[in-house]
CSV table of C-alpha atoms in Angstrom, one decimal:
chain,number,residue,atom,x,y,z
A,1,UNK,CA,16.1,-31.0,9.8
A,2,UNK,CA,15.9,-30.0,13.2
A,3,UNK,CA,13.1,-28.5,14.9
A,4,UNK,CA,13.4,-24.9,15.6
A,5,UNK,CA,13.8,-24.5,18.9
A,6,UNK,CA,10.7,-23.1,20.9
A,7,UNK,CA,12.4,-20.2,22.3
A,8,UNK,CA,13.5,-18.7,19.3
A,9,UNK,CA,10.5,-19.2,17.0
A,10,UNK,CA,8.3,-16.4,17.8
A,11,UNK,CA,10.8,-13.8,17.6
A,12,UNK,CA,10.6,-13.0,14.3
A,13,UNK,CA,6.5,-13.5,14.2
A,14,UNK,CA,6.6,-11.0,17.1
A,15,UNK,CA,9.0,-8.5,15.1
A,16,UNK,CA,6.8,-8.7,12.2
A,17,UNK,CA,3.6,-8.6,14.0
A,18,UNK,CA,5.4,-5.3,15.9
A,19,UNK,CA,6.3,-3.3,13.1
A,20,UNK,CA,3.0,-4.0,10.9
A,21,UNK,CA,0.7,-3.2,13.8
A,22,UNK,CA,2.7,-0.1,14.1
A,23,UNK,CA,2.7,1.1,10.4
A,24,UNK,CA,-1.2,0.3,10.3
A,25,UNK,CA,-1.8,2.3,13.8
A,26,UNK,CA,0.0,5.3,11.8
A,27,UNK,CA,-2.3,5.0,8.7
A,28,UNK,CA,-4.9,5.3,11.2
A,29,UNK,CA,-3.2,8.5,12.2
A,30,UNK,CA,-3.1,9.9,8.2
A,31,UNK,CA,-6.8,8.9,7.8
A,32,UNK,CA,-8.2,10.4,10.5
A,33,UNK,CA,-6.2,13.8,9.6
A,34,UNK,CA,-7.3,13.3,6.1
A,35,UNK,CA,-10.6,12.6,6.9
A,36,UNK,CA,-11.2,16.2,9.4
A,37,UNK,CA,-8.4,18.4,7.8
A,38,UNK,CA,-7.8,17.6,4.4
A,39,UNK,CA,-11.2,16.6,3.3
A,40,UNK,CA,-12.9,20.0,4.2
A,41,UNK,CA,-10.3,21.9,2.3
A,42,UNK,CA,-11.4,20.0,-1.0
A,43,UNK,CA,-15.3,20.7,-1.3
A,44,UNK,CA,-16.2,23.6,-3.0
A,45,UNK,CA,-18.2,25.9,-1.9
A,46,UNK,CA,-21.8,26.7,-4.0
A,47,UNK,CA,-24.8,25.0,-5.3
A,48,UNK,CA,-24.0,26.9,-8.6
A,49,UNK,CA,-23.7,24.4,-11.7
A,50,UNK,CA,-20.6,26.8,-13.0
A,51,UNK,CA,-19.0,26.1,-9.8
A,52,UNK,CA,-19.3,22.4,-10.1
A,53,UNK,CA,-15.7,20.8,-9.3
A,54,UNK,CA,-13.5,19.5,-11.9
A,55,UNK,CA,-11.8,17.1,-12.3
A,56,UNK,CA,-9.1,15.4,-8.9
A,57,UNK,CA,-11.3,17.5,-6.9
A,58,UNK,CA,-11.7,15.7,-4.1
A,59,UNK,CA,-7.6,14.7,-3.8
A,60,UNK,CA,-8.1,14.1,0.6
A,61,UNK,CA,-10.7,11.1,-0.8
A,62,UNK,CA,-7.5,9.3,-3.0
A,63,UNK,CA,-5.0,9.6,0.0
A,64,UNK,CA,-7.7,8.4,2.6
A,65,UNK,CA,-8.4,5.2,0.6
A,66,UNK,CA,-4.5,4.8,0.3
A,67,UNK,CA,-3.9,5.1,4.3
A,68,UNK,CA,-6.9,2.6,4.8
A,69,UNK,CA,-5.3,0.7,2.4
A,70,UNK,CA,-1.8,1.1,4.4
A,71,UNK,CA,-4.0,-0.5,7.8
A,72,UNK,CA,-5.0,-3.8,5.5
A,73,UNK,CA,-1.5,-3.9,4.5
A,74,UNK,CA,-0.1,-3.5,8.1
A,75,UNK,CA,-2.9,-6.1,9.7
A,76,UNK,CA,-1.5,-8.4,7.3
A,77,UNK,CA,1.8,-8.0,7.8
A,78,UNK,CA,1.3,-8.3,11.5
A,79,UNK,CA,-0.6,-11.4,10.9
A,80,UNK,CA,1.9,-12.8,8.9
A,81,UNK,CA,0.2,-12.9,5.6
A,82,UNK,CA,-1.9,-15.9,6.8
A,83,UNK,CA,-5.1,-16.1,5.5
A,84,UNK,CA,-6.8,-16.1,8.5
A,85,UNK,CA,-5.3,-12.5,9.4
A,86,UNK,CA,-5.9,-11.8,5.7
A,87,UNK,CA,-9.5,-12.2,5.8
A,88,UNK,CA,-10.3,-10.4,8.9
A,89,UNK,CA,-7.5,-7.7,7.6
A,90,UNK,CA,-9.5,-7.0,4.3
A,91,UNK,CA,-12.8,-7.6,6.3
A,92,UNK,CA,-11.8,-4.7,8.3
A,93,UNK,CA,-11.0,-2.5,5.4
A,94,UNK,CA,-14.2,-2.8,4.1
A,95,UNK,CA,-15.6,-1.7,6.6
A,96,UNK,CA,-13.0,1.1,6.8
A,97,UNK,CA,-14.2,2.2,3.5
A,98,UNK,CA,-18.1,1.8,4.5
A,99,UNK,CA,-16.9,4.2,7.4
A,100,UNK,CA,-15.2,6.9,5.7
A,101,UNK,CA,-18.1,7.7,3.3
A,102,UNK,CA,-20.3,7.7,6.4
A,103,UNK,CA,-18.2,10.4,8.3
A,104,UNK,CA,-17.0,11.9,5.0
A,105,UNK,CA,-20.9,12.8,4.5
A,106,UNK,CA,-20.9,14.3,8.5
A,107,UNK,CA,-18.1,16.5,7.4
A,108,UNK,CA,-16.2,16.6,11.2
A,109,UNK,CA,-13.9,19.1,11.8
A,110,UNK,CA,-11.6,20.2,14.2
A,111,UNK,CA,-8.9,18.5,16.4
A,112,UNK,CA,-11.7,16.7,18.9
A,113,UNK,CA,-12.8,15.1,15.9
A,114,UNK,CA,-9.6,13.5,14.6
A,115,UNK,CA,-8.9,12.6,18.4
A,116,UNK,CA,-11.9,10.4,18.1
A,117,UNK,CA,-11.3,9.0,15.0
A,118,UNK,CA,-7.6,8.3,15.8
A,119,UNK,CA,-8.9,6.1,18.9
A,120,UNK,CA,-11.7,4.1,17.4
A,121,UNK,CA,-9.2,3.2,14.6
A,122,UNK,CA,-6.7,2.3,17.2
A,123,UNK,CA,-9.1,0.8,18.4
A,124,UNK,CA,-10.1,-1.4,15.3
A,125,UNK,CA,-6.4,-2.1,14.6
A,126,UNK,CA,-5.4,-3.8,17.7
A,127,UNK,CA,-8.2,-6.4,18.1
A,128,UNK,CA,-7.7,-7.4,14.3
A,129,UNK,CA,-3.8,-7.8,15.4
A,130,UNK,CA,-3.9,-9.4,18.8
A,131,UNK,CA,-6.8,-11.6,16.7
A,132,UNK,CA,-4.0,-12.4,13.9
A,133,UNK,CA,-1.2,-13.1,16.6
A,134,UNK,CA,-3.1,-14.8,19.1
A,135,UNK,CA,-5.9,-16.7,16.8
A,136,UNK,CA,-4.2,-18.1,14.1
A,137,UNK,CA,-3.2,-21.9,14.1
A,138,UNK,CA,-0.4,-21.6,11.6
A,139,UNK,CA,3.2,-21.0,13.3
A,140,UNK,CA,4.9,-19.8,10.0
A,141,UNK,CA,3.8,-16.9,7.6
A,142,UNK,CA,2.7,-17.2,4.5
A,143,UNK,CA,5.2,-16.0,1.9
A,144,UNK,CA,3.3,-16.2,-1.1
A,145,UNK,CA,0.9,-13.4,0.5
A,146,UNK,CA,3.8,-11.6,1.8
A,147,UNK,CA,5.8,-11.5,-1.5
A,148,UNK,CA,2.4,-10.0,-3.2
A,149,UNK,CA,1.8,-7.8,-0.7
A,150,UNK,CA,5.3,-5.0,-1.2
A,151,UNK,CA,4.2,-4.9,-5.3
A,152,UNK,CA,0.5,-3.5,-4.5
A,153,UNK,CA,2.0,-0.8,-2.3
A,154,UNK,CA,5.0,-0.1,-4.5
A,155,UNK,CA,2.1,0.4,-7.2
A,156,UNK,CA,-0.2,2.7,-5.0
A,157,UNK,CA,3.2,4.5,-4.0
A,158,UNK,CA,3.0,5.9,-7.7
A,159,UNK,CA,-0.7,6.5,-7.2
A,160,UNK,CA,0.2,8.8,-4.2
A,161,UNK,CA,2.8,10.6,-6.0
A,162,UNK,CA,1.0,11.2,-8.9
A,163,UNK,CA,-1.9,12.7,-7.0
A,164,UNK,CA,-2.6,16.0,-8.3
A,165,UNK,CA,-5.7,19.0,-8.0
A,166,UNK,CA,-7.5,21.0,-10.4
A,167,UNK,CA,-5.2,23.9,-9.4
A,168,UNK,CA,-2.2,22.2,-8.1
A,169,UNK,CA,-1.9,25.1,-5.5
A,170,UNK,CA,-3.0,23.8,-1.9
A,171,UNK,CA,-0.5,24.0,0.2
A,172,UNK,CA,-1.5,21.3,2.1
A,173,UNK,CA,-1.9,18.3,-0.9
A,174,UNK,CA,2.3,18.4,-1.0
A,175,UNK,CA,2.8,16.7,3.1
A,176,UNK,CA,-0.3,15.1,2.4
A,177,UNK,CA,1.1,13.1,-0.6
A,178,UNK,CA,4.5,12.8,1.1
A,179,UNK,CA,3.6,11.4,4.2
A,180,UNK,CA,1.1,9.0,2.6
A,181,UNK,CA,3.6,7.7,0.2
A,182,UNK,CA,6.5,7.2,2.9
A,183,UNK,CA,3.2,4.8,5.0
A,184,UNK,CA,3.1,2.8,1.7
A,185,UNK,CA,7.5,2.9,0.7
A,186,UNK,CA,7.6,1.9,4.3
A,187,UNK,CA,5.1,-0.9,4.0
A,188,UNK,CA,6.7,-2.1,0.8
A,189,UNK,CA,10.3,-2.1,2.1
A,190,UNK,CA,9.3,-4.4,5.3
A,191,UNK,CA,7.0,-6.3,3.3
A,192,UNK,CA,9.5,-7.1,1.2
A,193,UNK,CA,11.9,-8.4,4.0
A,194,UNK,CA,9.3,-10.4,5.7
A,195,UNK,CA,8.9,-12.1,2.2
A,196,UNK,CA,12.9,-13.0,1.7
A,197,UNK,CA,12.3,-16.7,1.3
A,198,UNK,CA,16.3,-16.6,3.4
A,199,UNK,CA,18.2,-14.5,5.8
A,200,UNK,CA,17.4,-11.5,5.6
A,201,UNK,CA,20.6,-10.3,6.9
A,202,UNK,CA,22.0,-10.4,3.4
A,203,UNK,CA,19.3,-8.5,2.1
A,204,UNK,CA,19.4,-5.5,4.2
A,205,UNK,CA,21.7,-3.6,2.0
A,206,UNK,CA,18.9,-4.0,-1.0
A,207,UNK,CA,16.3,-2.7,1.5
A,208,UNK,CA,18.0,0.4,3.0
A,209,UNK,CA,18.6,1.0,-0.6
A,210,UNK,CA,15.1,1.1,-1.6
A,211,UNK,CA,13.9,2.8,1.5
A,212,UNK,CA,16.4,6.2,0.4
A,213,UNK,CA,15.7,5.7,-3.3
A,214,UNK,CA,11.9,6.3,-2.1
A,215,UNK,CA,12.6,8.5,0.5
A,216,UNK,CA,14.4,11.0,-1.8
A,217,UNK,CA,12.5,10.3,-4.9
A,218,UNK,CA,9.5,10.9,-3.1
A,219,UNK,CA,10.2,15.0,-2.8
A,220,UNK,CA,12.0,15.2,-5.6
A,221,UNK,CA,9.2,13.7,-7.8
A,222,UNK,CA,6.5,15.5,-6.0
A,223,UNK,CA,7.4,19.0,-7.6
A,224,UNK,CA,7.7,18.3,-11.1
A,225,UNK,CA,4.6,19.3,-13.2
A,226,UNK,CA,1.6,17.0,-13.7
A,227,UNK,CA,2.4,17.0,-17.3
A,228,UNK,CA,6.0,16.1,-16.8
A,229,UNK,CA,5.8,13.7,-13.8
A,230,UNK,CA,4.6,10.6,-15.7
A,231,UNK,CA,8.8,9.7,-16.2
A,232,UNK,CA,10.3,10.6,-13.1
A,233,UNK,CA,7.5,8.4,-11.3
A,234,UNK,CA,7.6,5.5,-13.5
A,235,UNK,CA,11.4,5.5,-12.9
A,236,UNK,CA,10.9,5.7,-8.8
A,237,UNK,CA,8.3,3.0,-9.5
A,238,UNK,CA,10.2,0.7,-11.4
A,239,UNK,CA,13.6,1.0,-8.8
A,240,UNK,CA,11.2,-0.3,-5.8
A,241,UNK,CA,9.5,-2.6,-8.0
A,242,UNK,CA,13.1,-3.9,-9.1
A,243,UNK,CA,13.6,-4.0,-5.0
A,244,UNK,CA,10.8,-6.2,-4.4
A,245,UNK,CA,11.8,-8.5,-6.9
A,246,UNK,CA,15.4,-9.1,-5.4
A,247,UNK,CA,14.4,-9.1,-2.2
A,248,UNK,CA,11.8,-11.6,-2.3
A,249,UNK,CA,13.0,-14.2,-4.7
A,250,UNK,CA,15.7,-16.8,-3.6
A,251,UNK,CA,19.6,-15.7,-3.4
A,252,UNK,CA,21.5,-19.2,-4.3
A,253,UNK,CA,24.6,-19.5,-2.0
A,254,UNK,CA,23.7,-15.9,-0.6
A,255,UNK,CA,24.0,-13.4,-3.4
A,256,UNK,CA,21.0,-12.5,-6.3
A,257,UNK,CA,20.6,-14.4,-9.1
A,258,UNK,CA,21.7,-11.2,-11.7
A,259,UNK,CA,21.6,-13.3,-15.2
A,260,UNK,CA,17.9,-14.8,-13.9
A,261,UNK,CA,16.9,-10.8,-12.3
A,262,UNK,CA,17.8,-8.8,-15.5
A,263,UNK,CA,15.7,-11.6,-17.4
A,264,UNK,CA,13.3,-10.6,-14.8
A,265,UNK,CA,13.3,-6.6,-15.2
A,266,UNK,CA,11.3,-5.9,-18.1
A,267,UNK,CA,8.2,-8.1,-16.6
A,268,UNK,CA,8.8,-6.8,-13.1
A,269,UNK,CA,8.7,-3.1,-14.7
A,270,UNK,CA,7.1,-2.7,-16.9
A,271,UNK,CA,3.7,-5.3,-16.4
A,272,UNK,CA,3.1,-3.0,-13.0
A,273,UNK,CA,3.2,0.6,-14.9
A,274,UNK,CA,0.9,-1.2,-17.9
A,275,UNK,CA,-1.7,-2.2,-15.6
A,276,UNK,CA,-1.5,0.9,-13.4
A,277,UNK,CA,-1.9,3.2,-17.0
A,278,UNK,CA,-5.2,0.8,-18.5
A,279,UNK,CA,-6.9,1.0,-14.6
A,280,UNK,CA,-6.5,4.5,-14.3
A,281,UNK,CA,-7.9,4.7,-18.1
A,282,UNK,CA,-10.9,2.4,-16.5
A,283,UNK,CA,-11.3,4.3,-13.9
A,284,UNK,CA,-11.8,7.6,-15.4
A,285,UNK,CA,-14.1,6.2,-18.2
A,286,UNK,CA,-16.2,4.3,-15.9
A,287,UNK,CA,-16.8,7.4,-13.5
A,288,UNK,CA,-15.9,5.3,-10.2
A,289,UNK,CA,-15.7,7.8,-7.9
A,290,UNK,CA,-18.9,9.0,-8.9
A,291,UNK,CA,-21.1,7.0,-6.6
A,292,UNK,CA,-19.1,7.4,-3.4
A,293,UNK,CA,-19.1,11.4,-4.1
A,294,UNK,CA,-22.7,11.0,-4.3
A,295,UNK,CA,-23.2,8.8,-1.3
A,296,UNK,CA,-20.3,11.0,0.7
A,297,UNK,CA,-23.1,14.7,0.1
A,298,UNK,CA,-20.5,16.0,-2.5
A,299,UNK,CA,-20.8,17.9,-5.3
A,300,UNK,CA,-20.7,16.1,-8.5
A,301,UNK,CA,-18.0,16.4,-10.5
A,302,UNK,CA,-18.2,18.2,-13.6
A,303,UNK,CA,-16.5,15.9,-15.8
A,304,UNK,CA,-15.1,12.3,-15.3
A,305,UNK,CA,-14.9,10.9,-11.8
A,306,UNK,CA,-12.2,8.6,-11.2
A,307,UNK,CA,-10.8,7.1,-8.3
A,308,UNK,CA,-7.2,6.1,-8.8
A,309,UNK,CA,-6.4,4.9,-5.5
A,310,UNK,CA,-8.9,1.9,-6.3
A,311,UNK,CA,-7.1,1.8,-9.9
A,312,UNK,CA,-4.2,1.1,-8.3
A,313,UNK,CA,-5.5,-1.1,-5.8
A,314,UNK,CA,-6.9,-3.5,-8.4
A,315,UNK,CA,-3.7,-2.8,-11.1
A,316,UNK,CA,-1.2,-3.7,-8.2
A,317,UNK,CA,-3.4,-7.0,-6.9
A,318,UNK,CA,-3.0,-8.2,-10.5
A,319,UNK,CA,0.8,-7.4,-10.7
A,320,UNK,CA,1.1,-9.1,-7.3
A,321,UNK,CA,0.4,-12.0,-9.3
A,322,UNK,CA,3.3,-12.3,-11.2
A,323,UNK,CA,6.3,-12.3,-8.3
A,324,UNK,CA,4.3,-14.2,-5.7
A,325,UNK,CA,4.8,-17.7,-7.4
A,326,UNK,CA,8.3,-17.9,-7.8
A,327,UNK,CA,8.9,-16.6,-4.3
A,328,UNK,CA,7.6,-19.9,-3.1
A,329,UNK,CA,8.3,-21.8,-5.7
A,330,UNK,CA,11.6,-23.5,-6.9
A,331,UNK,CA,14.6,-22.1,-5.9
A,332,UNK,CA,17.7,-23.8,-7.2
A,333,UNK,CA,18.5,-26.9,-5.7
A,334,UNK,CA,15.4,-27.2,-3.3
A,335,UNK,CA,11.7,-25.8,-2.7
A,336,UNK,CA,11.7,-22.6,-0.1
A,337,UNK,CA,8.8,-24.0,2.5
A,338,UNK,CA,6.5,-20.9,3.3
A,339,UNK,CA,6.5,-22.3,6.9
A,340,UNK,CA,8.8,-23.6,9.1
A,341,UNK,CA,9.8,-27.3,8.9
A,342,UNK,CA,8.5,-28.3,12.3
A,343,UNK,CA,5.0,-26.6,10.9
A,344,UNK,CA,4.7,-29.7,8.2
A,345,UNK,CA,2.0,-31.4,7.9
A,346,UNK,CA,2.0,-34.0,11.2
């Protein structure tokens, strides 16, 4: 094979590095507003032990730790998924985390304060990207990462949605859910296409697909009941999971592989929602959320404690499992390198 030509290589790096850079800049934007808008509007007011919240209290907490998990997603995009960017990616969102108890237990308010936290996280986000771009020896990205990547934020796209209060009436926990889950549909849908192990010209009809399945379903999902959402959720979940699927596995001669997809479905579908269902389960037995609302100067919650964005964190980390392999695997007739042929070992 020929070697790429020099001129045309970092194109697509710089496209990729452009558009996750950008998606984790805007997380910034939905954590800082969660952390001095939406936070406040949660924490009850009275020392009282009949006041004591109930249970999904504390709803801004869930779609903070999904934005910060939008920026990892985002750095690692940018960095092209190699491990390297990884590291310092997930590095940085512990430390995110570490943060937002810290200023969750100041309790800032107003629009000086989100100004502020908008810049340091700018701030944060572009010397972790220019350190990804610029640092990392490895030309070519890292497919196997990439193709995990769109399946943990499909997964916490269904934690979003399904985020819910005690009362259900806040007017502001409906944009706050919606423009959460669009950070995490679009992460998925240009994860996904940086993961195409071909052209990804081809697959763009898939993706635009998947980006107005979400982009509708989102709204339309977000209404129904907490009782009655559980379907309409799973079935948005399992379309962009089924989206993933296609768009990262190989296309012989330029089309999906349908007989070797629908053979595909029920683990691509149905392994995700299982996890999700047993870690939220864990999640709410195990009282997670129970420390950080103590270390954050909360009330307690009177009753279980979970923390679902960290259920679906770990539920879609262990899905991501299952399509990575075969990404970068065998595809008929030939193994798909996860770096460019020139990048071979010299």
């Amino acid at each position: 094979m020929m070697p790429t030509p020099p001129g045309h290589a970092p194109r697509p790096g710089s496209r990729l590095a452009a558009a996750g850079t950008g998606l984790a800049a805007l997380a910034v934007v939905c954590w800082a507003v969660g952390t001095t808008r939406w936070q406040p509007l949660t924490e009850p007011v009275g020392p009282w032990a009949e006041r004591l919240p109930g249970e999904h209290t504390y709803w801004a907490r869930d779609l903070r730790f999904l934005a910060l998990t939008a920026v990892v997603a985002g750095l690692v995009l940018a960095g092209g998924g190699r491990r390297p960017s990884t590291l310092r990616a997930v590095l940085l969102g512990g430390g995110a985390l570490v943060a937002d108890v810290a200023v969750d237990r100041a309790d800032p308010t107003g629009p000086g304060a989100t100004v502020l936290l908008v810049a340091v996280g700018w701030l944060a986000v572009g010397i972790t990207a220019t350190l990804g771009v610029r640092g990392d020896a490895a030309p070519g990205p890292d497919r196997a990462v990439l193709a995990g990547l769109p399946v943990v934020t499909a997964v916490l796209v269904l934690v979003a949605v399904s985020t819910r209060s005690p009362t259900g009436r806040e007017p502001e926990l409906g944009p706050a859910v919606l423009v959460t889950g669009l950070l995490l549909l679009a992460s998925t849908v240009v994860g996904a296409l940086a993961a195409a192990p071909g052209p990804v010209r081809p697959r763009l009809a898939v993706a635009v697909g998947m980006a107005v399945v979400g982009g509708v379903g989102l709204p339309l999902v977000r209404p129904v009941g907490p009782a009655d959402r559980l379907f309409p959720a799973a079935v948005l979940g399992a379309v962009l999971l089924v989206g993933v699927a296609l768009l990262t596995r190989p296309w012989p001669d330029g089309r999906p592989a349908w007989r070797r997809h629908v053979l595909l479905v029920p683990v691509t579908v149905v392994v995700p929602l299982a996890l999700l269902s047993g870690a939220l389960l864990v999640s709410a037995a195990l009282r997670l959320g129970a420390p950080l609302t103590t270390l954050a100067g909360n009330s307690p919650i009177a009753g279980p404690d979970p923390l679902p964005a960290l259920a679906g964190l770990l539920a879609g980390l262990l899905a991501a499992l299952l399509p990575a392999r075969p990404t970068v695997g065998q595809e008929p007739g030939g193994v798909v390198p996860s770096r460019p042929a020139s990048a071979e070992r010299r």
